[in-house]
mmCIF file of C-alpha atoms in Angstrom:
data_model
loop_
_atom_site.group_PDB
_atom_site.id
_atom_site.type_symbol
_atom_site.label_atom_id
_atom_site.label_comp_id
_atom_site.label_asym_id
_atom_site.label_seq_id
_atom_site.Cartn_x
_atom_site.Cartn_y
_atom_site.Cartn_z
ATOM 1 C CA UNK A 6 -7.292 14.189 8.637
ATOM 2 C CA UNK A 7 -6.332 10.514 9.880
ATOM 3 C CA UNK A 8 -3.496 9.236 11.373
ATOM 4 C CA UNK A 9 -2.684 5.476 12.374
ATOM 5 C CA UNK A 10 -0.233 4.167 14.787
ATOM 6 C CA UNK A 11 1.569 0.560 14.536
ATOM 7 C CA UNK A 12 2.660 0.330 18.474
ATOM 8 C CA UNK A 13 5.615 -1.922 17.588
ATOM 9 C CA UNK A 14 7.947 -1.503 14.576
ATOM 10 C CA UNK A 15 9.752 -5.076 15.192
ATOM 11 C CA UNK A 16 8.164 -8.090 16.218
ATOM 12 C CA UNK A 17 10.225 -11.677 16.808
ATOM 13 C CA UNK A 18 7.937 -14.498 17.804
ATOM 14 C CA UNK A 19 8.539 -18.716 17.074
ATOM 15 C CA UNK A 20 7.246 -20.795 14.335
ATOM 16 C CA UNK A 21 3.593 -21.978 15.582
ATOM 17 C CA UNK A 22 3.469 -19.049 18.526
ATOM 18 C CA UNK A 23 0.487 -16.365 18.153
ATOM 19 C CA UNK A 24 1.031 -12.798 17.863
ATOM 20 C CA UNK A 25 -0.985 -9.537 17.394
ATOM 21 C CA UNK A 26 0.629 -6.646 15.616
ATOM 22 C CA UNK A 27 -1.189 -3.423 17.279
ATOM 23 C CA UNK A 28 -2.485 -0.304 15.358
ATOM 24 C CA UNK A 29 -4.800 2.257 16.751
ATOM 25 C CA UNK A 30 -6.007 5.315 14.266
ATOM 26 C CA UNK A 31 -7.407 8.461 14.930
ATOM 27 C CA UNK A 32 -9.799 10.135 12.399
ATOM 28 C CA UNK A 33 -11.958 13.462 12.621
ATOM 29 C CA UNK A 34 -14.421 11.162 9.728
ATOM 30 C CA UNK A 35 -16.025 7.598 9.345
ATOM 31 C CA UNK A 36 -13.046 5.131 7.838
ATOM 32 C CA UNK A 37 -12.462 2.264 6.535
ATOM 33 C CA UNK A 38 -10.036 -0.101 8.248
ATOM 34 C CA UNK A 39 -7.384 -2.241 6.110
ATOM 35 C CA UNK A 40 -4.131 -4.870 7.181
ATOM 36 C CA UNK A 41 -1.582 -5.293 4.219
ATOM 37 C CA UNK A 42 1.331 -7.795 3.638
ATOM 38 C CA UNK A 43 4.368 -7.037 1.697
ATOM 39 C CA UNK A 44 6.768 -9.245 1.277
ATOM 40 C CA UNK A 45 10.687 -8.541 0.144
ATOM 41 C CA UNK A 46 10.610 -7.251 -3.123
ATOM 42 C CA UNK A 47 7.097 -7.342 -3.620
ATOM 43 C CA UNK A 48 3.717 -4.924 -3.549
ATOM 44 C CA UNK A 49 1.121 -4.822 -1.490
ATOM 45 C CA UNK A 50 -1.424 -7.704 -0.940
ATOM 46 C CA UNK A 51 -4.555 -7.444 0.968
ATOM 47 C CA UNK A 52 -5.007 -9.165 4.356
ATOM 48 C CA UNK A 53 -8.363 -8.250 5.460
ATOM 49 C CA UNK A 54 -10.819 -5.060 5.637
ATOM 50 C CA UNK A 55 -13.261 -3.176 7.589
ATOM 51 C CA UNK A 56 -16.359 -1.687 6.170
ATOM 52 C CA UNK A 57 -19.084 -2.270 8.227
ATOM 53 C CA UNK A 58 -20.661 -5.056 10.412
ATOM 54 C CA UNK A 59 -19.470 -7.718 12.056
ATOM 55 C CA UNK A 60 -16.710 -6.204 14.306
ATOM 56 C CA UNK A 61 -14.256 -9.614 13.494
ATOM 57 C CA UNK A 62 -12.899 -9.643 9.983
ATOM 58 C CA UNK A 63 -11.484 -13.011 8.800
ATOM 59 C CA UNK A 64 -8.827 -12.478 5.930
ATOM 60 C CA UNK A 65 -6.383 -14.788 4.127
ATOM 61 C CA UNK A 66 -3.434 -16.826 5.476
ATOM 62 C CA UNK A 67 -5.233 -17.409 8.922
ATOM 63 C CA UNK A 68 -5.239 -14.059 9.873
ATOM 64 C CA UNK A 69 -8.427 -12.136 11.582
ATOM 65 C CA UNK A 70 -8.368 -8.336 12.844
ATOM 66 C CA UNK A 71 -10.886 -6.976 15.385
ATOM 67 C CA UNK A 72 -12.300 -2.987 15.272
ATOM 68 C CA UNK A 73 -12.940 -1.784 18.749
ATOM 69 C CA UNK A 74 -14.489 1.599 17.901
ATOM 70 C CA UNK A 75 -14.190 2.492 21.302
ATOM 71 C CA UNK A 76 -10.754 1.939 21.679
ATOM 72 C CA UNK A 77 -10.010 2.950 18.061
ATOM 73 C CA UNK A 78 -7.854 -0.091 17.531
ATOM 74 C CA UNK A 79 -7.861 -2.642 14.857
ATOM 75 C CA UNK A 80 -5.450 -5.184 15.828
ATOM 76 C CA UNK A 81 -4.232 -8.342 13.565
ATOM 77 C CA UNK A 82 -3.851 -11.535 15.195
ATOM 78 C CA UNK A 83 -2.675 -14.828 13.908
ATOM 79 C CA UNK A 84 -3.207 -17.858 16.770
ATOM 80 C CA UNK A 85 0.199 -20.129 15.411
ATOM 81 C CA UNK A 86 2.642 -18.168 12.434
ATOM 82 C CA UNK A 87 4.494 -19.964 9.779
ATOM 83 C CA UNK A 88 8.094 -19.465 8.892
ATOM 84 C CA UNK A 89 6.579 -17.510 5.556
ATOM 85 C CA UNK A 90 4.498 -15.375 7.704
ATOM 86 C CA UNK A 91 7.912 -13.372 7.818
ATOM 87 C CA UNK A 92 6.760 -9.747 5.762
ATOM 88 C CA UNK A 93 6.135 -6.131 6.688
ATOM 89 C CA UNK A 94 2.390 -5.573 7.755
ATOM 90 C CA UNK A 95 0.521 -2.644 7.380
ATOM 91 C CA UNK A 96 -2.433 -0.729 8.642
ATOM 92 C CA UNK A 97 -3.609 1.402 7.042
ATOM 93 C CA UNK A 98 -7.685 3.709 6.919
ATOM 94 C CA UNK A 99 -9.479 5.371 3.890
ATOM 95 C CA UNK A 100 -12.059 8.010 4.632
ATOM 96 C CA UNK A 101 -15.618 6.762 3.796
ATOM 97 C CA UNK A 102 -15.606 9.591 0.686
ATOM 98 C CA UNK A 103 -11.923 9.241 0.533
ATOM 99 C CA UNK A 104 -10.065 7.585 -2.449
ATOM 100 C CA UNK A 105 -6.491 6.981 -1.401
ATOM 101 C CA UNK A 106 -5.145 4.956 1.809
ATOM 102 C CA UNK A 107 -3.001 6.167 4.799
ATOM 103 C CA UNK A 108 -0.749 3.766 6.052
ATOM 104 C CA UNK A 109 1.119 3.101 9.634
ATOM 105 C CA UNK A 110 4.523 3.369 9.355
ATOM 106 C CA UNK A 111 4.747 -0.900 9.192
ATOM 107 C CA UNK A 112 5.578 -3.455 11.698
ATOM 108 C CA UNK A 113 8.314 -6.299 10.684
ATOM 109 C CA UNK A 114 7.384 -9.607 11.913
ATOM 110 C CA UNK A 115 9.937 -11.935 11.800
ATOM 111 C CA UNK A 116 8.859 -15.579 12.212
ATOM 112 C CA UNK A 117 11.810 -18.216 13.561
ATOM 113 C CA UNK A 118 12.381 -21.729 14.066
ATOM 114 C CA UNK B 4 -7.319 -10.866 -14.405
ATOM 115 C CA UNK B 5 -7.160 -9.766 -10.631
ATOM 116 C CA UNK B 6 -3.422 -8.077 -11.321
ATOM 117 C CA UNK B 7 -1.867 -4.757 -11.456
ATOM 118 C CA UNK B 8 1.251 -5.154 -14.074
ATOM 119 C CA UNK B 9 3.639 -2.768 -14.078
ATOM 120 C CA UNK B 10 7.305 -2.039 -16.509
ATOM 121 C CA UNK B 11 9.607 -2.329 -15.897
ATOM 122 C CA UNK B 12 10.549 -4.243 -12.382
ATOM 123 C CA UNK B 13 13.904 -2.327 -11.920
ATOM 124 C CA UNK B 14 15.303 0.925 -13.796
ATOM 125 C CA UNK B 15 19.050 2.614 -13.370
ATOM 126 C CA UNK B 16 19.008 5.932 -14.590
ATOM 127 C CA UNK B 17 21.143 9.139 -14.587
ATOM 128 C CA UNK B 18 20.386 12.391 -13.820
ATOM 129 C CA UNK B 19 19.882 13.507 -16.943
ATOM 130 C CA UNK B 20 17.643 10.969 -18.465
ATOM 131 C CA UNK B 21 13.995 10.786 -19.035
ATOM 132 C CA UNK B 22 12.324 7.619 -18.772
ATOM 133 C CA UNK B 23 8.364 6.278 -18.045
ATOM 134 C CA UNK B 24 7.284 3.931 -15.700
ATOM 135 C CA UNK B 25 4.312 1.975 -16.967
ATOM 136 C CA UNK B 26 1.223 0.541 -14.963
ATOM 137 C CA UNK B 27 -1.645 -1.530 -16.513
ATOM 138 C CA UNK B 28 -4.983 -3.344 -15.053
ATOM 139 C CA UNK B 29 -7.952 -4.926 -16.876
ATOM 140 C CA UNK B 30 -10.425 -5.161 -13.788
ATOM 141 C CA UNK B 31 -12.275 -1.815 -15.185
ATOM 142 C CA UNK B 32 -11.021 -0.034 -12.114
ATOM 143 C CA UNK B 33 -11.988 3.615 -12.574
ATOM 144 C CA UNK B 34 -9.278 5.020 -10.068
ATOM 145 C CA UNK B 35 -5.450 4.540 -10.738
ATOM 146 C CA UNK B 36 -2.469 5.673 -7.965
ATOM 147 C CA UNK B 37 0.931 5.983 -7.545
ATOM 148 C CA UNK B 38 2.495 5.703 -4.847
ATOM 149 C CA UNK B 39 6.500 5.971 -3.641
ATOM 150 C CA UNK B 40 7.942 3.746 -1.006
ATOM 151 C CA UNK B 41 11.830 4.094 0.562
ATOM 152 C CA UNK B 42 13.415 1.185 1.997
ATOM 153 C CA UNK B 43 11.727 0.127 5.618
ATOM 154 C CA UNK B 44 9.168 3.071 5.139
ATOM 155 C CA UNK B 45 5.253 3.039 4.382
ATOM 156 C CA UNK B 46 4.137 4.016 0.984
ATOM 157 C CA UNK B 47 3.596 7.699 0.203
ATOM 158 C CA UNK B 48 1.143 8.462 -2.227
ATOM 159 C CA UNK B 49 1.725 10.966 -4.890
ATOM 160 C CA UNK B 50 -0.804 11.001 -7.151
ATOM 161 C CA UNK B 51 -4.419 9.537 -7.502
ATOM 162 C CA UNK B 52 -6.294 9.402 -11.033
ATOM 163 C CA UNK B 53 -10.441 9.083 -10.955
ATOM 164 C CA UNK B 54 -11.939 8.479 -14.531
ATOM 165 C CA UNK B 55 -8.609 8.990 -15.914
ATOM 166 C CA UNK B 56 -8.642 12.617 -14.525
ATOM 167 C CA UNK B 57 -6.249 13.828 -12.200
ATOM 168 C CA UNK B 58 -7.545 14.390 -8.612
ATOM 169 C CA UNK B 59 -5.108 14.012 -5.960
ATOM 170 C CA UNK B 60 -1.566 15.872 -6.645
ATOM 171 C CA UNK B 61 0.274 15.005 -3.595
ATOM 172 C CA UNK B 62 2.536 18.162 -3.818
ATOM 173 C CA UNK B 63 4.828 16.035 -5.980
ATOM 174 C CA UNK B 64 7.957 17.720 -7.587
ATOM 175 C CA UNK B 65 7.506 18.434 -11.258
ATOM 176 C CA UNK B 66 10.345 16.033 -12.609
ATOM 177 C CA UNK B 67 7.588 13.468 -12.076
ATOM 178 C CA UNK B 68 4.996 13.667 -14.468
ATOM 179 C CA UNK B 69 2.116 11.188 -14.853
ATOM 180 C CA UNK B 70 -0.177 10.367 -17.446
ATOM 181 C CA UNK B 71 -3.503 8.269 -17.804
ATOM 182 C CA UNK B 72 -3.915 8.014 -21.216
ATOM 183 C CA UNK B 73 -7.161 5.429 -21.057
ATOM 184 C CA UNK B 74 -8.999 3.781 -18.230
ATOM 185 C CA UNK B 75 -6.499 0.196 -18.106
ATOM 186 C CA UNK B 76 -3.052 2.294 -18.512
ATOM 187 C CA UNK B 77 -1.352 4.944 -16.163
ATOM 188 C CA UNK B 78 2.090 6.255 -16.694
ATOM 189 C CA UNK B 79 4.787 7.998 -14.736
ATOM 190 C CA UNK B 80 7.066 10.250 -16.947
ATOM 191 C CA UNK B 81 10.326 10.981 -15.408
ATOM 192 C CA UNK B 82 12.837 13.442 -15.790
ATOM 193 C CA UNK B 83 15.648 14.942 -14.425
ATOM 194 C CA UNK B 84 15.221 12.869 -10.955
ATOM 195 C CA UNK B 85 17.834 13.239 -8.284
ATOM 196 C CA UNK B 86 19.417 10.242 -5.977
ATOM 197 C CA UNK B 87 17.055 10.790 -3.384
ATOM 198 C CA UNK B 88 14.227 9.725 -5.578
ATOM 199 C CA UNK B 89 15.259 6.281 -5.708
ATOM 200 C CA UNK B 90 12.308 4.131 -4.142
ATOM 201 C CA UNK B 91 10.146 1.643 -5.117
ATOM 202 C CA UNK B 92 7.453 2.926 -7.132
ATOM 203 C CA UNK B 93 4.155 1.116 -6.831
ATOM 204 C CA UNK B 94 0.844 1.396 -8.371
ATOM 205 C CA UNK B 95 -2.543 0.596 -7.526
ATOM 206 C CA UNK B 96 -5.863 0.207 -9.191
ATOM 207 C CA UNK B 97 -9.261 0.397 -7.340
ATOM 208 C CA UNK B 98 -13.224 0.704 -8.122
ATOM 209 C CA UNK B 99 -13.996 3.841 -6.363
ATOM 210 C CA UNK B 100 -14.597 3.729 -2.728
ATOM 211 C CA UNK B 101 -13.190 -0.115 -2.830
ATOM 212 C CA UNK B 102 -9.923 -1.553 -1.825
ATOM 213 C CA UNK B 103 -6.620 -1.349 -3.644
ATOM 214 C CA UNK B 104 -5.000 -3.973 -5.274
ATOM 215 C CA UNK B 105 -1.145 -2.913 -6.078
ATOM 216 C CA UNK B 106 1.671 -4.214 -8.509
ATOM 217 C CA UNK B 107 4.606 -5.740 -7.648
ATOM 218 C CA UNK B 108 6.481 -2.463 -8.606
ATOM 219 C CA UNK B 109 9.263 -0.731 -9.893
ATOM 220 C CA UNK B 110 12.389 -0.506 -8.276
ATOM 221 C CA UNK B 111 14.465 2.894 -9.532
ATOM 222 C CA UNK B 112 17.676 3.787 -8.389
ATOM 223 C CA UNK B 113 19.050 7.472 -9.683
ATOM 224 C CA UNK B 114 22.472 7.561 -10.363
#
């Protein structure tokens, strides 16, 4: 079984400030590693993933994650956020033979002026 | 075509009603899901479809029902749903063993 863990369920942070939203996951199996955006009203769009490799993933929007095995983290970090960076993000890991994803329970960033 | 479309974007129903909740994606992904999602929660998945068979049942209450009737097109029969089922109801398509790409979704509320 896996389980992941999004540290903070709110984050607040200013227009052009960084900010890493935490998740750490525990699995008894190999795993891939995913970040996902949702914005009011919408699905699910793809940040970045994890297969294999290089242990820093570049994705879309500016955003870059970084899998510390060790640590079992893969945290998302942006270094200066937009107003539209505003969204729920999600981590979430898929067993290597798996099909279907298990998500964190979110973490809200909310961008201001 | 990179999307997931799915039908209708918001449904009111009744208790008594049946209706279907439609889901359709031309990327020749073998592996269809759907998943539910309450307000300020993660997505729970309920059901997974792999070469339009049924292999992950989620322990999902009967008065949901879904269908893959051909590798682009999966369907969610409803029927009899109470007020706690209404969610967002959100599909995804995937090759197997690759990342999911999901629709914009259905909101349902259940009057």
């Amino acid at each position: 079984a896996q389980s992941v863990t999004q540290l903070d369920s709110q984050v607040p942070v200013f227009e052009e400030a960084p900010v890493e939203l935490r998740c750490n996951y525990s699995s008894s199996v190999s795993v891939y590693l995913f970040w996902y955006v949702q914005y009011p009203n919408q699905g699910l769009q793809l940040l970045l993933k994890y297969l294999s490799g290089s242990t820093l993933v570049k994705g879309i929007n500016g955003f870059e994650a970084e899998f510390n095995k060790s640590q079992t983290s893969f945290h998302l970090r942006k270094p200066s956020v937009h107003i539209s960076d505003t969204a729920e993000y999600f981590c979430a890991v898929r067993p290597f033979s798996g099909y279907a994803l298990n998500f964190g329970k979110g973490t809200s960033l909310l961008v201001t002026p | 075509d990179t999307e997931v479309t799915q039908t209708p974007k918001h449904l009111v129903m009744g208790m008594t009603n049946k209706k279907s909740l439609k889901c359709e994606q031309h990327m020749g992904h073998r592996a269809m899901y759907w998943y539910k999602q309450k307000a300020k929660k993660p997505p729970e998945l309920m059901f997974v479809y792999s070469y339009e068979k049924l292999s992950i049942n989620e322990s999902v209450p009967s008065r949901f029902s879904p269908e893959c009737p051909n590798s682009s097109l999966l369907n969610l029969h409803l029927h009899a749903l109470q007020p706690e089922d209404s969610a967002l109801y959100l599909c995804a398509s995937s090759s197997v063993g690759e990342k999911l790409f999901f629709g914009s979704g259905t909101q349902l509320s259940v009057l």
